[in-house]
Short mmCIF file of C-alpha atoms in Angstrom, two decimals:
data_model
loop_
_atom_site.label_atom_id
_atom_site.label_comp_id
_atom_site.label_asym_id
_atom_site.label_seq_id
_atom_site.Cartn_x
_atom_site.Cartn_y
_atom_site.Cartn_z
CA MET E 1 46.10 25.56 -21.71
CA GLY E 2 42.56 24.32 -22.42
CA THR E 3 43.95 21.39 -24.38
CA LEU E 4 45.94 20.23 -21.34
CA LEU E 5 42.87 19.87 -19.15
CA PRO E 6 41.47 16.35 -18.61
CA SER E 7 38.49 15.58 -20.82
CA SER E 8 36.22 15.24 -17.76
CA THR E 9 37.18 18.75 -16.60
CA GLN E 10 36.56 20.14 -20.08
CA ASP E 11 33.16 18.43 -20.20
CA HIS E 12 32.37 19.84 -16.75
CA GLU E 13 33.22 23.40 -17.77
CA LYS E 14 31.46 23.06 -21.12
CA SER E 15 28.31 21.73 -19.43
CA GLU E 16 28.35 24.54 -16.87
CA GLN E 17 28.78 27.19 -19.57
CA GLN E 18 25.96 25.68 -21.62
CA ASN E 19 23.63 25.55 -18.64
CA THR E 20 24.45 29.15 -17.76
CA LEU E 21 23.71 30.27 -21.31
CA TYR E 22 20.43 28.38 -21.27
CA ILE E 23 19.35 29.96 -17.99
CA GLN E 24 20.30 33.40 -19.31
CA HIS E 25 18.18 32.68 -22.37
CA GLN E 26 15.31 31.67 -20.09
CA LYS E 27 15.52 35.06 -18.35
CA ASP E 28 14.55 36.70 -21.61
CA VAL E 29 11.58 34.54 -22.43
CA ASP E 30 10.26 32.42 -19.57
CA ALA E 31 9.13 33.72 -16.20
CA GLY E 32 8.00 30.25 -15.11
CA ALA E 33 11.51 28.82 -15.37
CA LEU E 34 13.10 31.99 -14.00
CA PHE E 35 10.95 32.43 -10.88
CA VAL E 36 9.64 28.92 -10.03
CA LEU E 37 12.24 26.46 -11.35
CA LYS E 38 15.34 28.14 -9.95
CA SER E 39 18.46 26.06 -10.57
CA LYS E 40 20.14 26.55 -7.19
CA GLY E 41 19.76 23.27 -5.31
CA SER E 42 22.17 20.50 -4.33
CA TRP E 43 21.62 16.74 -4.60
CA VAL E 44 20.59 16.75 -0.93
CA HIS E 45 17.80 19.24 -1.68
CA CYS E 46 16.86 17.06 -4.64
CA GLY E 47 16.53 14.11 -2.23
CA TYR E 48 14.13 16.15 -0.06
CA HIS E 49 11.97 17.09 -3.07
CA LEU E 50 11.90 13.52 -4.39
CA THR E 51 11.01 12.06 -0.99
CA THR E 52 8.11 14.47 -0.51
CA SER E 53 6.79 13.80 -4.01
CA ILE E 54 6.90 9.99 -3.68
CA VAL E 55 6.73 9.11 0.03
CA ALA E 56 3.34 10.62 0.81
CA ALA E 57 0.08 9.73 2.54
CA PRO E 58 -1.11 7.40 -0.30
CA LEU E 59 1.38 4.85 1.06
CA LEU E 60 -1.12 4.39 3.91
CA SER E 61 -3.49 2.85 1.33
CA LEU E 62 -1.06 0.09 0.32
CA PRO E 63 -2.47 -2.47 2.82
CA TYR E 64 -5.85 -1.86 1.15
CA ALA E 65 -4.28 -2.63 -2.26
CA PHE E 66 -3.09 -5.95 -0.80
CA THR E 67 -6.72 -6.92 -0.07
CA PHE E 68 -7.15 -7.33 -3.86
CA LEU E 69 -3.79 -9.03 -4.45
CA GLY E 70 -3.08 -11.17 -1.39
CA TRP E 71 0.38 -11.71 0.08
CA THR E 72 2.14 -13.16 -2.97
CA GLY E 73 0.73 -10.80 -5.59
CA GLY E 74 0.97 -7.80 -3.29
CA VAL E 75 4.63 -8.23 -2.39
CA PHE E 76 5.51 -9.11 -5.99
CA PHE E 77 3.94 -5.98 -7.50
CA LEU E 78 5.23 -3.75 -4.70
CA VAL E 79 8.79 -4.89 -5.42
CA ILE E 80 8.39 -4.72 -9.21
CA ALA E 81 6.98 -1.18 -9.03
CA ALA E 82 9.94 -0.10 -6.85
CA ILE E 83 12.50 -1.55 -9.28
CA VAL E 84 10.81 -0.22 -12.42
CA THR E 85 10.25 3.31 -11.10
CA PHE E 86 13.79 3.59 -9.71
CA TYR E 87 15.09 2.46 -13.12
CA SER E 88 12.72 4.75 -15.05
CA TYR E 89 13.51 7.83 -12.98
CA ASN E 90 17.23 7.25 -13.39
CA ILE E 91 17.14 6.83 -17.16
CA LEU E 92 14.87 9.87 -17.40
CA SER E 93 17.57 11.77 -15.51
CA LEU E 94 20.22 10.46 -17.93
CA VAL E 95 18.21 11.77 -20.88
CA LEU E 96 17.97 15.18 -19.20
CA GLU E 97 21.72 15.19 -18.51
CA HIS E 98 22.44 14.27 -22.13
CA GLN E 99 20.24 17.07 -23.44
CA ALA E 100 21.91 19.55 -21.07
CA LYS E 101 25.34 18.46 -22.32
CA LEU E 102 24.14 19.26 -25.86
CA GLY E 103 23.22 22.76 -24.71
CA ASN E 104 19.48 22.14 -24.48
CA ARG E 105 18.70 21.87 -20.79
CA GLN E 106 15.07 20.78 -20.48
CA LEU E 107 13.33 22.04 -17.35
CA ARG E 108 9.87 20.51 -17.77
CA PHE E 109 8.27 17.25 -18.81
CA ARG E 110 6.51 18.93 -21.71
CA ASP E 111 9.88 20.33 -22.89
CA MET E 112 11.21 16.76 -23.11
CA ALA E 113 8.16 15.59 -25.05
CA ARG E 114 8.37 18.57 -27.39
CA ASP E 115 12.07 18.04 -28.20
CA ILE E 116 12.05 14.23 -28.35
CA LEU E 117 8.58 13.33 -29.65
CA GLY E 118 7.53 16.56 -31.35
CA PRO E 119 5.76 19.81 -30.37
CA ASN E 120 2.23 18.39 -30.46
CA TRP E 121 3.12 15.65 -27.97
CA GLY E 122 4.28 18.24 -25.45
CA ARG E 123 1.38 20.62 -25.99
CA TYR E 124 -1.56 18.24 -26.32
CA PHE E 125 -0.54 15.04 -24.52
CA VAL E 126 2.22 15.24 -21.91
CA GLY E 127 1.51 18.81 -20.79
CA PRO E 128 -2.23 18.31 -20.11
CA ILE E 129 -1.72 14.87 -18.53
CA GLN E 130 0.98 16.16 -16.19
CA PHE E 131 -1.11 19.19 -15.24
CA ALA E 132 -4.17 16.99 -14.52
CA VAL E 133 -2.12 14.53 -12.45
CA CYS E 134 -0.34 17.18 -10.38
CA TYR E 135 -3.45 19.28 -9.80
CA GLY E 136 -5.36 16.09 -8.96
CA VAL E 137 -2.76 15.32 -6.28
CA VAL E 138 -3.26 18.82 -4.83
CA VAL E 139 -7.02 18.18 -4.63
CA ALA E 140 -6.43 14.76 -3.07
CA CYS E 141 -4.05 16.23 -0.46
CA ILE E 142 -6.61 18.85 0.57
CA LEU E 143 -9.31 16.17 0.84
CA LEU E 144 -7.09 13.77 2.81
CA GLY E 145 -6.02 16.61 5.08
CA GLY E 146 -9.66 17.41 5.78
CA GLN E 147 -10.46 13.75 6.43
CA CYS E 148 -7.61 13.41 8.92
CA MET E 149 -8.75 16.59 10.69
CA LYS E 150 -12.29 15.23 10.85
CA ALA E 151 -10.98 11.93 12.27
CA ILE E 152 -9.35 13.83 15.14
CA TYR E 153 -12.51 15.88 15.69
CA VAL E 154 -14.86 12.85 15.74
CA LEU E 155 -12.58 11.01 18.16
CA SER E 156 -12.47 13.94 20.56
CA ASN E 157 -16.10 15.03 20.06
CA PRO E 158 -18.25 12.09 18.81
CA ASN E 159 -21.46 14.13 18.82
CA GLY E 160 -19.96 17.16 17.09
CA SER E 161 -21.85 18.83 14.27
CA MET E 162 -18.97 19.90 11.98
CA LYS E 163 -19.04 18.39 8.48
CA LEU E 164 -16.20 17.07 6.33
CA TYR E 165 -16.35 19.98 3.89
CA GLU E 166 -15.69 22.41 6.76
CA PHE E 167 -12.44 20.64 7.60
CA VAL E 168 -11.53 20.57 3.92
CA ILE E 169 -11.98 24.34 3.80
CA VAL E 170 -9.82 24.80 6.93
CA PHE E 171 -7.03 22.73 5.39
CA GLY E 172 -7.45 24.60 2.10
CA CYS E 173 -6.92 27.90 3.94
CA PHE E 174 -3.64 26.58 5.33
CA MET E 175 -2.61 25.50 1.82
CA LEU E 176 -3.49 29.00 0.63
CA ILE E 177 -0.65 30.34 2.77
CA LEU E 178 1.84 27.62 1.81
CA ALA E 179 1.10 28.14 -1.88
CA GLN E 180 2.66 31.61 -1.73
CA ILE E 181 6.18 30.21 -1.20
CA PRO E 182 7.77 31.67 -4.33
CA SER E 183 9.83 28.85 -5.88
CA PHE E 184 10.39 25.10 -5.87
CA HIS E 185 13.86 25.66 -4.41
CA SER E 186 12.30 27.66 -1.56
CA LEU E 187 10.52 24.48 -0.42
CA ARG E 188 13.76 22.65 0.40
CA HIS E 189 13.49 23.25 4.17
CA VAL E 190 9.76 22.46 4.17
CA ASN E 191 10.56 19.20 2.36
CA LEU E 192 13.25 18.29 4.88
CA VAL E 193 10.60 18.55 7.59
CA SER E 194 8.29 16.54 5.30
CA LEU E 195 10.91 13.78 5.06
CA VAL E 196 11.01 13.51 8.85
CA LEU E 197 7.20 13.58 9.07
CA CYS E 198 6.74 10.73 6.59
CA LEU E 199 9.12 8.60 8.67
CA LEU E 200 7.17 9.49 11.81
CA TYR E 201 3.66 8.70 10.57
CA SER E 202 4.91 5.53 8.84
CA ALA E 203 6.45 4.43 12.15
CA CYS E 204 3.15 5.23 13.89
CA ALA E 205 1.16 3.26 11.29
CA ALA E 206 3.47 0.23 11.54
CA ALA E 207 3.71 0.31 15.34
CA GLY E 208 -0.05 0.79 15.75
CA SER E 209 -0.79 -2.08 13.36
CA ILE E 210 1.61 -4.42 15.15
CA TYR E 211 0.15 -3.48 18.55
CA ILE E 212 -3.45 -4.11 17.42
CA GLY E 213 -2.47 -7.25 15.52
CA ASN E 214 -0.93 -8.72 18.66
CA SER E 215 -3.89 -7.78 20.87
CA SER E 216 -7.40 -9.13 21.09
CA LYS E 217 -8.84 -5.79 19.97
CA GLY E 218 -8.21 -6.20 16.28
CA PRO E 219 -10.45 -7.96 13.75
CA GLU E 220 -10.18 -11.66 13.10
CA LYS E 221 -7.43 -12.02 10.51
CA SER E 222 -8.39 -13.29 7.09
CA TYR E 223 -6.27 -12.93 3.96
CA SER E 224 -8.79 -14.42 1.53
CA LEU E 225 -9.79 -12.36 -1.50
CA LYS E 226 -13.34 -11.04 -1.39
CA GLY E 227 -15.94 -11.02 -4.16
CA ASP E 228 -16.70 -13.10 -7.24
CA THR E 229 -14.28 -13.70 -10.12
CA GLU E 230 -15.22 -10.50 -11.99
CA ASN E 231 -14.78 -8.28 -8.93
CA ARG E 232 -11.49 -9.96 -8.09
CA VAL E 233 -10.09 -9.38 -11.60
CA PHE E 234 -11.07 -5.71 -11.64
CA GLY E 235 -9.86 -5.42 -8.05
CA ILE E 236 -6.40 -6.53 -9.13
CA PHE E 237 -6.17 -3.71 -11.66
CA ASN E 238 -7.53 -1.20 -9.16
CA ALA E 239 -4.79 -2.32 -6.77
CA LEU E 240 -2.14 -1.93 -9.48
CA SER E 241 -3.40 1.60 -10.09
CA ILE E 242 -3.11 2.35 -6.36
CA ILE E 243 0.47 1.02 -6.28
CA ALA E 244 1.42 2.99 -9.42
CA THR E 245 -0.07 6.15 -7.92
CA THR E 246 1.83 5.57 -4.66
CA TYR E 247 5.17 5.24 -6.45
CA GLY E 248 4.22 7.94 -8.94
CA ASN E 249 6.09 11.19 -9.32
CA GLY E 250 5.33 12.91 -12.61
CA ILE E 251 7.67 15.86 -11.94
CA ILE E 252 11.17 14.37 -12.28
CA PRO E 253 12.27 16.98 -14.90
CA GLU E 254 10.99 19.84 -12.74
CA ILE E 255 12.83 18.47 -9.69
CA GLN E 256 16.03 18.05 -11.72
CA ALA E 257 15.57 21.62 -12.94
CA THR E 258 16.05 22.84 -9.35
CA LEU E 259 19.62 21.49 -9.34
CA ALA E 260 22.48 23.92 -9.78
CA PRO E 261 24.52 23.07 -12.89
CA PRO E 262 26.34 20.87 -13.62
CA VAL E 263 23.67 18.29 -12.80
CA LYS E 264 25.62 15.14 -13.67
CA GLY E 265 25.19 12.39 -11.08
CA LYS E 266 23.21 14.50 -8.62
CA MET E 267 19.84 13.00 -9.43
CA PHE E 268 21.07 9.46 -8.79
CA LYS E 269 22.21 10.49 -5.31
CA GLY E 270 18.88 12.16 -4.62
CA LEU E 271 16.97 9.11 -5.85
CA SER E 272 19.11 6.84 -3.68
CA VAL E 273 18.18 8.88 -0.60
CA CYS E 274 14.52 8.82 -1.62
CA TYR E 275 14.33 5.09 -2.30
CA ALA E 276 16.08 4.21 0.96
CA ILE E 277 13.14 5.94 2.66
CA VAL E 278 10.67 4.35 0.21
CA ILE E 279 11.82 0.86 1.17
CA VAL E 280 11.63 1.58 4.91
CA THR E 281 8.21 3.23 4.83
CA PHE E 282 6.33 1.40 2.06
CA PHE E 283 7.23 -2.10 3.14
CA SER E 284 6.91 -1.58 6.90
CA VAL E 285 3.46 0.03 6.62
CA THR E 286 2.15 -2.38 4.00
CA ILE E 287 3.29 -5.62 5.61
CA SER E 288 2.36 -4.66 9.18
CA GLY E 289 -1.00 -3.18 8.14
CA TYR E 290 -2.09 -6.12 6.00
CA TRP E 291 -0.81 -8.60 8.59
CA ALA E 292 -2.83 -6.89 11.34
CA PHE E 293 -6.11 -6.29 9.49
CA GLY E 294 -6.05 -8.65 6.48
CA ASN E 295 -8.91 -8.11 4.05
CA GLU E 296 -10.49 -5.65 6.50
CA SER E 297 -7.73 -3.10 5.75
CA GLN E 298 -9.36 0.22 4.91
CA GLY E 299 -8.46 2.78 2.26
CA LEU E 300 -6.36 4.67 4.83
CA ILE E 301 -4.80 2.28 7.35
CA LEU E 302 -5.15 4.87 10.13
CA SER E 303 -8.93 4.40 9.83
CA ASN E 304 -8.45 0.84 11.13
CA PHE E 305 -7.18 2.28 14.42
CA VAL E 306 -10.77 3.27 15.30
CA ASP E 307 -13.58 0.69 15.41
CA ASN E 308 -17.18 1.97 15.63
CA GLY E 309 -15.95 5.24 17.10
CA LYS E 310 -13.79 3.53 19.71
CA PRO E 311 -10.00 3.84 19.40
CA LEU E 312 -8.08 0.55 19.50
CA LEU E 313 -5.00 2.52 20.61
CA PRO E 314 -4.50 5.33 23.13
CA LYS E 315 -6.24 8.47 21.84
CA TRP E 316 -3.03 10.50 21.96
CA PHE E 317 -1.37 7.98 19.62
CA VAL E 318 -4.19 8.25 17.07
CA TYR E 319 -4.10 12.05 17.32
CA MET E 320 -0.33 12.09 16.83
CA SER E 321 -0.47 9.80 13.78
CA ASN E 322 -3.07 12.01 12.12
CA VAL E 323 -1.26 15.25 12.96
CA PHE E 324 1.97 13.98 11.37
CA THR E 325 -0.01 12.96 8.28
CA ILE E 326 -1.83 16.31 8.06
CA ALA E 327 1.43 18.26 8.31
CA GLN E 328 3.12 16.21 5.58
CA LEU E 329 0.11 16.41 3.28
CA SER E 330 0.50 20.19 3.19
CA ALA E 331 4.11 19.83 1.97
CA VAL E 332 3.10 17.25 -0.66
CA GLY E 333 0.35 19.56 -1.90
CA ALA E 334 2.83 22.45 -2.15
CA VAL E 335 5.28 20.32 -4.18
CA TYR E 336 2.66 19.14 -6.68
CA LEU E 337 1.38 22.69 -7.04
CA GLN E 338 4.70 23.73 -8.59
CA PRO E 339 3.86 22.77 -12.22
CA THR E 340 0.64 24.80 -11.87
CA ASN E 341 2.61 27.69 -10.37
CA GLU E 342 5.12 27.50 -13.20
CA VAL E 343 2.37 27.70 -15.84
CA LEU E 344 0.68 30.60 -14.00
CA GLU E 345 3.98 32.45 -13.65
CA GLN E 346 4.79 31.88 -17.30
CA THR E 347 1.38 33.27 -18.25
CA PHE E 348 1.01 36.25 -15.93
CA ALA E 349 4.49 37.30 -14.77
CA ASP E 350 6.97 39.62 -16.47
CA PRO E 351 10.49 38.12 -16.53
CA LYS E 352 11.99 41.55 -17.15
CA SER E 353 10.65 42.89 -13.84
CA PRO E 354 12.11 41.85 -10.44
CA GLU E 355 10.60 38.71 -8.94
CA PHE E 356 9.22 40.54 -5.91
CA SER E 357 8.09 43.71 -7.69
CA SER E 358 4.43 44.60 -7.40
CA ARG E 359 4.08 43.82 -11.12
CA ASN E 360 4.86 40.15 -10.37
CA VAL E 361 3.78 39.70 -6.74
CA ILE E 362 0.16 40.79 -7.23
CA PRO E 363 -0.60 38.40 -10.17
CA ARG E 364 1.28 35.65 -8.32
CA VAL E 365 -0.79 35.96 -5.14
CA ILE E 366 -4.08 36.22 -7.05
CA SER E 367 -3.44 33.31 -9.45
CA ARG E 368 -2.07 30.92 -6.81
CA SER E 369 -4.87 31.77 -4.40
CA LEU E 370 -7.41 31.09 -7.13
CA ALA E 371 -5.75 27.74 -7.94
CA ILE E 372 -5.96 26.61 -4.30
CA THR E 373 -9.51 27.92 -3.92
CA ILE E 374 -10.68 25.88 -6.92
CA ALA E 375 -8.86 22.76 -5.63
CA THR E 376 -10.49 23.20 -2.22
CA ILE E 377 -13.96 23.54 -3.74
CA ILE E 378 -13.42 20.36 -5.80
CA ALA E 379 -12.19 18.46 -2.73
CA ALA E 380 -15.19 19.61 -0.66
CA MET E 381 -17.69 18.82 -3.44
CA LEU E 382 -16.27 15.38 -4.32
CA PRO E 383 -15.26 13.58 -1.13
CA PHE E 384 -15.20 10.33 -3.16
CA PHE E 385 -12.18 11.69 -5.00
CA GLY E 386 -10.30 8.43 -4.27
CA ASP E 387 -12.14 6.75 -7.14
CA ILE E 388 -11.40 9.66 -9.47
CA ASN E 389 -7.78 9.76 -8.32
CA SER E 390 -7.43 6.09 -9.22
CA LEU E 391 -8.49 7.01 -12.75
CA ILE E 392 -5.97 9.87 -12.82
CA GLY E 393 -3.29 7.43 -11.66
CA ALA E 394 -4.07 5.01 -14.48
CA PHE E 395 -4.22 7.76 -17.13
CA GLY E 396 -1.40 9.85 -15.67
CA PHE E 397 1.19 8.14 -13.52
CA MET E 398 1.39 5.02 -15.71
CA PRO E 399 2.45 6.90 -18.88
CA LEU E 400 4.51 9.61 -17.14
CA ASP E 401 6.49 7.34 -14.82
CA PHE E 402 6.52 3.90 -16.43
CA VAL E 403 6.14 4.35 -20.20
CA LEU E 404 7.55 7.70 -21.36
CA PRO E 405 10.97 7.45 -19.61
CA VAL E 406 11.91 4.25 -21.49
CA ILE E 407 10.62 5.67 -24.79
CA PHE E 408 12.61 8.87 -24.26
CA TYR E 409 15.74 6.81 -23.53
CA ASN E 410 15.43 4.63 -26.64
CA LEU E 411 14.75 7.62 -28.91
CA THR E 412 17.57 9.71 -27.39
CA PHE E 413 20.39 7.16 -27.09
CA LYS E 414 19.18 4.78 -29.82
CA PRO E 415 20.52 1.55 -28.28
CA SER E 416 21.02 -1.34 -30.67
CA LYS E 417 17.97 -3.50 -31.25
CA ARG E 418 20.17 -6.42 -30.27
CA SER E 419 20.99 -4.92 -26.88
CA PRO E 420 19.18 -6.09 -23.71
CA ILE E 421 18.42 -2.51 -22.64
CA PHE E 422 16.46 -1.83 -25.84
CA TRP E 423 14.19 -4.83 -25.31
CA LEU E 424 13.92 -4.21 -21.58
CA ASN E 425 12.65 -0.72 -22.33
CA VAL E 426 10.26 -1.95 -25.01
CA THR E 427 8.90 -4.61 -22.63
CA ILE E 428 8.34 -2.02 -19.86
CA ALA E 429 6.57 0.33 -22.30
CA VAL E 430 4.26 -2.38 -23.68
CA VAL E 431 3.45 -4.03 -20.33
CA PHE E 432 2.69 -0.80 -18.47
CA SER E 433 0.78 0.73 -21.39
CA THR E 434 -1.46 -2.34 -21.29
CA LEU E 435 -1.78 -2.22 -17.50
CA GLY E 436 -2.57 1.50 -17.67
CA ALA E 437 -5.36 0.97 -20.19
CA ILE E 438 -6.94 -1.90 -18.23
CA SER E 439 -6.53 -0.04 -14.92
CA ALA E 440 -8.30 2.96 -16.44
CA ILE E 441 -11.23 0.72 -17.43
CA ALA E 442 -11.29 -0.76 -13.91
CA ALA E 443 -11.26 2.74 -12.39
CA VAL E 444 -14.15 3.88 -14.61
CA ARG E 445 -16.08 0.74 -13.64
CA GLN E 446 -15.54 1.50 -9.95
CA ILE E 447 -16.76 5.08 -10.41
CA VAL E 448 -19.93 3.77 -12.11
CA LEU E 449 -20.52 1.28 -9.27
CA ASP E 450 -20.03 3.96 -6.62
CA ALA E 451 -22.02 6.62 -8.47
CA LYS E 452 -25.14 5.79 -6.47
CA ASN E 453 -23.31 6.94 -3.33
CA TYR E 454 -22.08 10.22 -4.83
CA LYS E 455 -23.50 13.34 -3.29
CA LEU E 456 -22.04 16.83 -3.49
CA PHE E 457 -20.48 17.99 -0.21
CA ALA E 458 -21.20 14.55 1.34
CA ASN E 459 -20.13 14.12 4.95
CA VAL E 460 -18.29 10.80 4.59
#
């Protein structure tokens, strides 16, 4: 009877059997895949995870990126980054689907690098870069959460004595609880709430900017580029790094690993949901924010809502915008902690014992708590982490999200050198490798320039 089935049905059953066998194999050897990267989700859940990992608080810094690029350059690079990342994430998903069909379902970025580029690439290049990027995002989320909490505190109590590092520690304690959620799949409901929150604070940012821009309270609008020629050139590459970081993901394979087999076509649906929200939030916040504040746009556009300690909007509106942002930052931090959790689980857990046995729960709680504690200490010590995060974006998000997907596609499917897709992929790899290298230099330069302001546990 098997020979009478349509080929698509046979492929479906074959893929499902292969995925099942792979997961069973994982149960014998890999606690990280078994306990953290559970393959149980639907494409809707995938959309939630993708949205939380891409549509996050860094989008509130996009008007600031425009201060280095101006209207034309800003809109151009914002659109190009959206097109390239949507394309890159989709072809990365196609490579994963192809490998799964061959009976080798890859659950992690480093697995892809190991199988496609060689074991050393996964162990010494992709693995460390991904870990640094994801853990850096966790640190940045804790710092941003603390800064938003401090903004609320200063507005309500201008003469208060609490320091930034105290708010960072409070937010870190909240993250300590959220970090104990056992698996990536378990975050699906949290990430649904996160999706709603990112729409809410983006709406607040856009509405607040439009209100101030139309009133006499805002600054005098100027869209001219500041600084001399050298600063403008390096500013452009800093801005490109900010945009790349904002669109960055770095965990596409891990998100696809949460899908229940067969995975064919599910990632595209999830990405379509995500990018519908990307377009609404990124463009509304960026255009309204830069229009309202011009080259006075600050690193976090919500900071423009307060001028010399005086809110330019009703206090309740500023509070609400920051609360929405704080709540979503906790979800983003929990998502980007998953690669760390997976490595910790793989190292300390026993796949042959039940997931919630004392043998696995105790090491899980200790290791995850330690990971969050270290991230909180780093965030409190280095409140200028934005400069460092820009460097991580150039070194991390550029190769992971712009360069490696097209290389993986060309090496896996081997398109003809006469085909447009081959040269499109080569062009993307070359252009964004170059941009990544220059952006890294620009980020290092900015760190050197700002070094005189660095002070451990500074109250900025």
